[in-house]
Amino acid sequence: MSRASRALRLTGLLASTVLLTATAAACGSASDSGSSADTKGSADTKGSADTEGSAPESGAFPVTLSHKFGSTTVKSEPKRIVTVGLTDQDAVLALGKVPVGTTEWLGGYKGAIGPWAKDKLGDAKAPTVLKDSGTGPQVERIAALKPDLVLAVYGGLTKAQYESLSKFAPVVAQPKEFNDYGVPWQRQTEEIGKALGKPAEAKKLVAGVEDTFAAAKKEHPEFVGATGVVATPYEGTFVFGSQDPRSRLLADLGFTLPKGLDKVIGDEFGANISKERLDLLDQDAALWIAPDTTSSVKKLHADKIYGDLNVAKQGREVFVKETSDYGNAVSLSTVLSIPYVLDRLVPQLAAAVDGKPSTKVENPAS
């Protein structure tokens, strides 16, 4: 994976670009009080907090989960969970557990828990926040938290990293069927549900969010069959492929991704495209995750090739500020963040594809 791709994922917006290669840009805000938590103190605390009704299902353990590096057996209910997967904490919280440790991706959130998930934390202590500075998980700090389960479902562990973590706790790594950082939110939730002894509850959560997608498609039949693409102006133009969570948002709303997209992207979640392939952006709707919603728009439209595309001339664009709560939620695309996103994204997409160039795509109030 390229250095550009790695920087993209770690900075959070460009929020999905990958933790496997060389450099790491900013891993997050130093003001996150969860990040500065004393590791030893955290290791001395009790296990993950439970919310009401969070007991595992009868006969749920032991359970064996397959993944990229083989399989892992979880013998009994985990009490001290550390999430190495960058968005795995949301599924854990949705299932009634609070991790003792999370891994920072976006920055700025105490415990690495966004506003769409804060109510699931309740009165529990915020998790200790770990960082990946480009060399992989902080194995020693994770070990100090004394986990009995490490989740790396939405992740990109290497075999060596997996083996290091497995020395002191069962590790559920990314599913082998998908690119690193490419697991769908549905599969992520269900895998974590199995690991926590709550497979039926996980399926119920997934069904609830899928019902929300179905309701949006019913209300907006114009989405079904319309073409859409997700991009970010990172080092030129970076387009997300079909296995990226952002692209899946559009697909789950009924949009069709550009033909030949994955052939251009390759086996990654996304890639920079050349000026000659900007035609990939000329769709019924283009969702841009951008540094801001003013100067970024002007800069894109100033590009003669892009500015001459119908998607730009006819106002079919949706711009989301990458570092806003909304932008962060789009990048996470989890069982908890998606309803928050759809409340904001659906009206914007409806304005973009209504066939009227005069319709302005309004930014949400928050």
Coordinates of C-alpha atoms in Angstrom, one line a residue:
M1 CA 0.0 0.0 0.0
S2 CA 1.3 3.4 -0.8
R3 CA 2.5 6.0 1.7
A4 CA -0.3 8.3 0.4
S5 CA -2.9 5.7 1.2
R6 CA -1.6 5.2 4.7
A7 CA -1.5 8.9 5.5
L8 CA -5.0 9.2 4.2
R9 CA -6.5 6.7 6.6
L10 CA -4.6 7.9 9.7
T11 CA -5.6 11.5 9.2
G12 CA -9.1 10.4 9.6
L13 CA -10.8 12.0 6.9
L14 CA -9.5 10.8 4.0
A15 CA -10.7 8.6 6.4
S16 CA -10.1 5.4 5.0
T17 CA -6.9 4.9 3.7
V18 CA -4.9 2.4 5.4
L19 CA -2.7 1.6 8.3
L20 CA -0.5 -0.9 6.6
T21 CA 2.3 1.1 5.1
A22 CA 5.0 3.5 6.1
T23 CA 4.2 6.9 7.4
A24 CA 1.4 8.1 9.6
A25 CA 0.1 11.5 9.5
A26 CA -1.7 12.9 12.4
C27 CA -3.2 10.2 14.5
G28 CA -5.5 12.5 16.4
S29 CA -5.9 15.2 18.8
A30 CA -3.7 15.4 21.9
S31 CA -6.6 17.0 23.7
D32 CA -8.4 13.7 23.7
S33 CA -8.4 13.0 27.5
G34 CA -8.8 9.3 26.8
S35 CA -5.5 9.3 24.9
S36 CA -3.6 10.4 28.0
A37 CA -5.1 7.9 30.3
D38 CA -2.4 6.1 32.4
T39 CA -2.1 2.6 31.0
K40 CA -1.2 0.9 34.3
G41 CA -4.2 2.5 36.0
S42 CA -6.4 1.3 33.2
A43 CA -5.1 -2.2 33.6
D44 CA -6.0 -2.2 37.3
T45 CA -9.6 -1.3 36.7
K46 CA -12.4 -3.8 36.4
G47 CA -13.4 -5.3 33.1
S48 CA -15.5 -3.8 30.3
A49 CA -18.7 -2.1 31.5
D50 CA -21.9 -3.9 30.7
T51 CA -25.2 -2.2 30.0
E52 CA -28.6 -3.6 30.9
G53 CA -29.5 -6.8 29.0
S54 CA -26.0 -7.4 27.9
A55 CA -25.6 -11.0 29.1
P56 CA -24.4 -13.4 26.4
E57 CA -26.9 -15.7 24.7
S58 CA -27.3 -19.3 25.9
G59 CA -24.8 -21.7 24.4
A60 CA -22.8 -18.9 22.8
F61 CA -19.4 -20.1 24.1
P62 CA -17.1 -21.5 23.1
V63 CA -17.2 -19.9 19.6
T64 CA -14.6 -20.1 16.8
L65 CA -14.3 -17.3 14.3
S66 CA -12.4 -17.6 11.0
H67 CA -10.3 -14.7 9.7
K68 CA -7.3 -13.8 7.4
F69 CA -4.8 -15.7 9.6
G70 CA -6.8 -18.8 10.4
S71 CA -9.3 -19.0 13.2
T72 CA -9.6 -17.9 16.8
T73 CA -11.7 -19.6 19.6
V74 CA -13.2 -17.4 22.3
K75 CA -13.8 -19.8 25.2
S76 CA -16.0 -17.7 27.5
E77 CA -17.6 -14.3 27.8
P78 CA -14.9 -11.6 27.4
K79 CA -14.7 -9.0 30.1
R80 CA -11.8 -6.9 29.0
I81 CA -12.0 -6.0 25.3
V82 CA -9.4 -4.0 23.4
T83 CA -10.4 -2.8 19.9
V84 CA -7.5 -2.6 17.4
G85 CA -9.9 -2.4 14.5
L86 CA -10.4 1.3 13.9
T87 CA -14.2 1.3 14.1
D88 CA -14.8 -1.9 16.1
Q89 CA -15.7 0.0 19.3
D90 CA -19.1 1.0 17.9
A91 CA -20.2 -2.5 17.4
V92 CA -19.0 -3.4 20.9
L93 CA -20.9 -0.5 22.4
A94 CA -24.0 -1.3 20.4
L95 CA -23.9 -4.8 21.9
G96 CA -23.8 -3.5 25.4
K97 CA -20.1 -3.6 26.3
V98 CA -17.5 -0.9 26.8
P99 CA -14.0 -1.7 25.7
V100 CA -11.1 -1.1 28.1
G101 CA -9.0 0.1 25.2
T102 CA -9.7 1.6 21.7
T103 CA -7.5 2.6 18.9
E104 CA -7.6 6.2 17.7
W105 CA -8.3 7.0 14.1
L106 CA -10.2 10.3 13.8
G107 CA -9.0 12.1 16.9
G108 CA -10.8 14.6 19.1
Y109 CA -13.2 12.1 20.8
K110 CA -12.8 11.0 24.4
G111 CA -12.3 7.3 24.4
A112 CA -12.4 7.3 20.6
I113 CA -16.2 7.3 20.9
G114 CA -18.1 9.7 18.6
P115 CA -21.3 11.6 19.4
W116 CA -23.4 9.0 17.7
A117 CA -22.2 6.4 20.2
K118 CA -21.8 8.4 23.4
D119 CA -25.1 7.4 24.9
K120 CA -24.0 3.8 24.8
L121 CA -21.1 4.7 27.1
G122 CA -23.4 5.8 29.8
D123 CA -21.7 6.3 33.2
A124 CA -18.9 3.9 32.4
K125 CA -15.2 5.0 32.3
A126 CA -14.1 6.0 28.8
P127 CA -11.6 3.5 27.3
T128 CA -7.9 4.1 27.2
V129 CA -7.1 5.3 23.7
L130 CA -4.2 3.7 21.9
K131 CA -2.3 5.0 18.9
D132 CA -0.8 3.5 15.8
S133 CA 2.1 5.8 14.7
G134 CA 2.8 3.7 11.6
T135 CA 4.5 0.6 13.1
G136 CA 1.3 -1.2 14.1
P137 CA -0.6 -1.7 17.3
Q138 CA 1.1 -0.7 20.6
V139 CA 1.5 -4.2 21.7
E140 CA 3.0 -3.5 25.2
R141 CA 0.3 -1.0 26.0
I142 CA -2.4 -3.4 24.9
A143 CA -0.8 -6.2 27.0
A144 CA -0.8 -3.8 30.0
L145 CA -4.6 -3.5 29.7
K146 CA -4.8 -7.3 30.4
P147 CA -7.4 -7.9 27.6
D148 CA -9.2 -11.3 27.3
L149 CA -10.2 -10.4 23.7
V150 CA -8.6 -8.2 21.0
L151 CA -10.8 -7.2 18.1
A152 CA -9.2 -6.2 14.8
V153 CA -12.2 -6.8 12.4
Y154 CA -12.1 -3.4 10.7
G155 CA -8.3 -3.5 10.4
G156 CA -5.2 -4.4 8.5
L157 CA -3.1 -6.5 10.8
T158 CA -0.1 -8.2 9.4
K159 CA 0.6 -11.8 10.3
A160 CA 3.5 -10.7 12.6
Q161 CA 1.2 -8.2 14.4
Y162 CA -1.5 -10.8 14.8
E163 CA 1.0 -13.3 16.3
S164 CA 2.4 -10.8 18.7
L165 CA -1.1 -9.9 20.0
S166 CA -2.1 -13.5 20.2
K167 CA 0.5 -14.3 22.8
F168 CA -1.6 -12.8 25.5
A169 CA -5.2 -12.8 24.3
P170 CA -7.5 -14.3 21.6
V171 CA -7.4 -12.0 18.5
V172 CA -10.2 -11.8 16.0
A173 CA -8.6 -10.4 12.8
Q174 CA -10.1 -9.1 9.6
P175 CA -12.1 -11.5 7.5
K176 CA -10.1 -13.0 4.6
E177 CA -12.8 -12.4 2.0
F178 CA -12.3 -8.7 2.1
N179 CA -9.5 -6.2 1.5
D180 CA -7.9 -4.9 4.7
Y181 CA -10.2 -2.1 6.0
G182 CA -12.9 -3.5 3.6
V183 CA -15.2 -5.5 5.8
P184 CA -18.8 -4.4 5.5
W185 CA -20.4 -2.9 8.6
Q186 CA -23.0 -5.8 8.6
R187 CA -20.3 -8.5 8.7
Q188 CA -18.2 -6.5 11.2
T189 CA -21.2 -6.3 13.6
E190 CA -22.1 -9.9 13.2
E191 CA -18.5 -11.1 13.7
I192 CA -18.1 -9.0 16.9
G193 CA -21.5 -10.2 18.0
K194 CA -20.3 -13.8 17.8
A195 CA -17.1 -13.0 19.7
L196 CA -19.2 -11.3 22.5
G197 CA -21.7 -14.2 22.7
K198 CA -24.5 -12.2 21.2
P199 CA -25.0 -13.4 17.6
A200 CA -28.7 -13.0 17.5
E201 CA -28.6 -9.5 19.0
A202 CA -26.0 -8.5 16.4
K203 CA -28.2 -9.7 13.6
K204 CA -31.1 -7.8 15.1
L205 CA -29.0 -4.6 15.2
V206 CA -28.0 -5.1 11.5
A207 CA -31.6 -5.7 10.5
G208 CA -32.6 -2.4 12.2
V209 CA -30.1 -0.4 10.2
E210 CA -31.0 -2.2 7.0
D211 CA -34.6 -1.2 7.6
T212 CA -33.5 2.4 7.7
F213 CA -31.8 2.0 4.3
A214 CA -34.9 0.3 3.0
A215 CA -37.1 3.2 4.2
A216 CA -34.8 5.8 2.6
K217 CA -35.0 3.9 -0.8
K218 CA -38.7 3.6 -0.5
E219 CA -39.0 7.4 0.1
H220 CA -36.5 8.1 -2.7
P221 CA -37.0 5.6 -5.5
E222 CA -34.8 7.9 -7.7
F223 CA -31.8 6.5 -5.8
V224 CA -32.3 3.0 -7.1
G225 CA -30.3 2.6 -10.3
A226 CA -28.7 6.1 -10.2
T227 CA -25.0 6.1 -10.5
G228 CA -22.8 7.5 -7.7
V229 CA -19.2 7.7 -6.6
V230 CA -17.2 8.8 -3.5
A231 CA -14.0 10.7 -3.8
T232 CA -11.7 13.1 -1.8
P233 CA -9.3 15.7 -3.2
Y234 CA -6.2 14.1 -1.6
E235 CA -3.0 14.6 -3.6
G236 CA -5.1 15.1 -6.7
T237 CA -8.2 12.9 -6.9
F238 CA -8.7 9.8 -4.7
V239 CA -11.6 7.6 -5.5
F240 CA -13.0 5.0 -3.2
G241 CA -13.7 1.5 -4.5
S242 CA -16.6 -0.9 -4.0
Q243 CA -15.1 -2.4 -0.8
D244 CA -14.8 0.9 1.0
P245 CA -17.5 1.6 3.6
R246 CA -18.2 5.0 2.1
S247 CA -19.0 3.5 -1.3
R248 CA -21.1 0.9 0.4
L249 CA -23.2 3.7 1.9
L250 CA -24.2 4.7 -1.7
A251 CA -24.7 1.1 -2.8
D252 CA -26.9 0.4 0.2
L253 CA -29.1 3.3 -0.7
G254 CA -29.6 1.9 -4.2
F255 CA -26.9 3.7 -6.1
T256 CA -24.8 1.9 -8.7
L257 CA -21.0 2.5 -8.7
P258 CA -19.2 3.4 -11.9
K259 CA -18.5 0.6 -14.3
G260 CA -14.8 -0.4 -14.3
L261 CA -14.2 1.3 -10.9
D262 CA -12.6 -1.6 -9.2
K263 CA -10.5 -2.3 -12.3
V264 CA -8.9 1.1 -11.8
I265 CA -8.7 0.8 -8.0
G266 CA -7.1 -2.7 -8.0
D267 CA -7.3 -4.7 -4.8
E268 CA -7.2 -1.7 -2.5
F269 CA -10.1 0.2 -0.9
G270 CA -9.3 3.2 -3.2
A271 CA -6.7 4.9 -5.3
N272 CA -5.6 8.2 -6.8
I273 CA -6.8 8.5 -10.4
S274 CA -5.2 10.4 -13.3
K275 CA -6.7 13.4 -15.1
E276 CA -7.5 11.0 -17.9
R277 CA -9.8 9.0 -15.7
L278 CA -11.8 11.9 -14.2
D279 CA -14.7 10.5 -16.2
L280 CA -15.3 8.1 -13.3
L281 CA -16.6 11.2 -11.4
D282 CA -19.2 12.1 -14.0
Q283 CA -22.1 10.3 -12.3
D284 CA -25.6 11.1 -11.2
A285 CA -24.1 12.0 -7.8
A286 CA -20.6 12.6 -6.5
L287 CA -20.0 12.5 -2.8
W288 CA -16.9 14.5 -1.9
I289 CA -15.3 14.2 1.5
A290 CA -13.3 17.4 1.5
P291 CA -11.3 19.6 3.9
D292 CA -14.1 22.2 3.8
T293 CA -17.2 23.0 1.8
T294 CA -16.2 26.3 0.4
S295 CA -12.6 26.6 -0.9
S296 CA -12.4 22.9 -1.7
V297 CA -15.4 23.3 -4.0
K298 CA -13.9 26.4 -5.7
K299 CA -10.6 24.6 -6.3
L300 CA -12.3 21.6 -7.8
H301 CA -14.4 23.6 -10.1
A302 CA -11.4 25.6 -11.2
D303 CA -9.9 22.5 -12.7
K304 CA -10.9 22.7 -16.4
I305 CA -11.4 19.0 -16.9
Y306 CA -13.5 18.4 -13.8
G307 CA -15.3 21.7 -14.0
D308 CA -16.5 20.7 -17.5
L309 CA -18.1 17.5 -16.3
N310 CA -21.9 17.5 -16.0
V311 CA -21.7 16.3 -12.4
A312 CA -20.1 19.7 -11.6
K313 CA -22.0 21.9 -14.0
Q314 CA -25.4 20.5 -13.0
G315 CA -24.9 20.6 -9.3
R316 CA -24.9 16.8 -8.7
E317 CA -22.3 17.1 -5.9
V318 CA -22.5 16.5 -2.2
F319 CA -19.7 18.0 -0.1
V320 CA -19.0 16.8 3.4
K321 CA -16.4 18.4 5.6
E322 CA -14.0 15.6 6.5
T323 CA -13.2 16.7 10.1
S324 CA -16.8 17.5 11.1
D325 CA -18.8 15.0 13.2
Y326 CA -20.8 14.3 10.1
G327 CA -17.6 13.7 8.0
N328 CA -16.2 11.4 10.7
A329 CA -19.4 9.4 10.9
V330 CA -19.4 9.0 7.1
S331 CA -15.9 7.6 7.3
L332 CA -16.7 5.2 10.1
S333 CA -19.8 3.7 8.6
T334 CA -20.8 1.5 11.6
V335 CA -24.0 0.1 13.0
L336 CA -24.2 3.2 15.3
S337 CA -22.9 6.0 12.9
I338 CA -24.9 5.1 9.9
P339 CA -28.4 6.3 11.2
Y340 CA -26.7 9.6 12.2
V341 CA -25.3 9.8 8.6
L342 CA -28.5 9.0 6.8
D343 CA -30.4 11.7 8.6
R344 CA -28.0 14.2 6.9
L345 CA -26.9 12.5 3.7
V346 CA -30.3 11.4 2.3
P347 CA -31.7 14.9 1.9
Q348 CA -28.4 16.0 0.2
L349 CA -28.4 13.1 -2.3
A350 CA -32.1 13.8 -3.0
A351 CA -31.2 17.4 -4.0
A352 CA -28.3 16.2 -6.1
V353 CA -30.2 13.8 -8.2
D354 CA -33.5 15.6 -8.6
G355 CA -32.7 16.6 -12.2
K356 CA -32.8 20.3 -11.5
P357 CA -29.5 22.1 -11.7
S358 CA -31.0 25.0 -9.8
T359 CA -31.6 22.9 -6.7
K360 CA -28.9 23.7 -4.1
V361 CA -27.5 20.9 -2.1
E362 CA -27.7 22.3 1.5
N363 CA -25.2 21.4 4.1
P364 CA -26.7 20.0 7.3
A365 CA -27.0 22.3 10.3
S366 CA -24.7 20.0 12.4

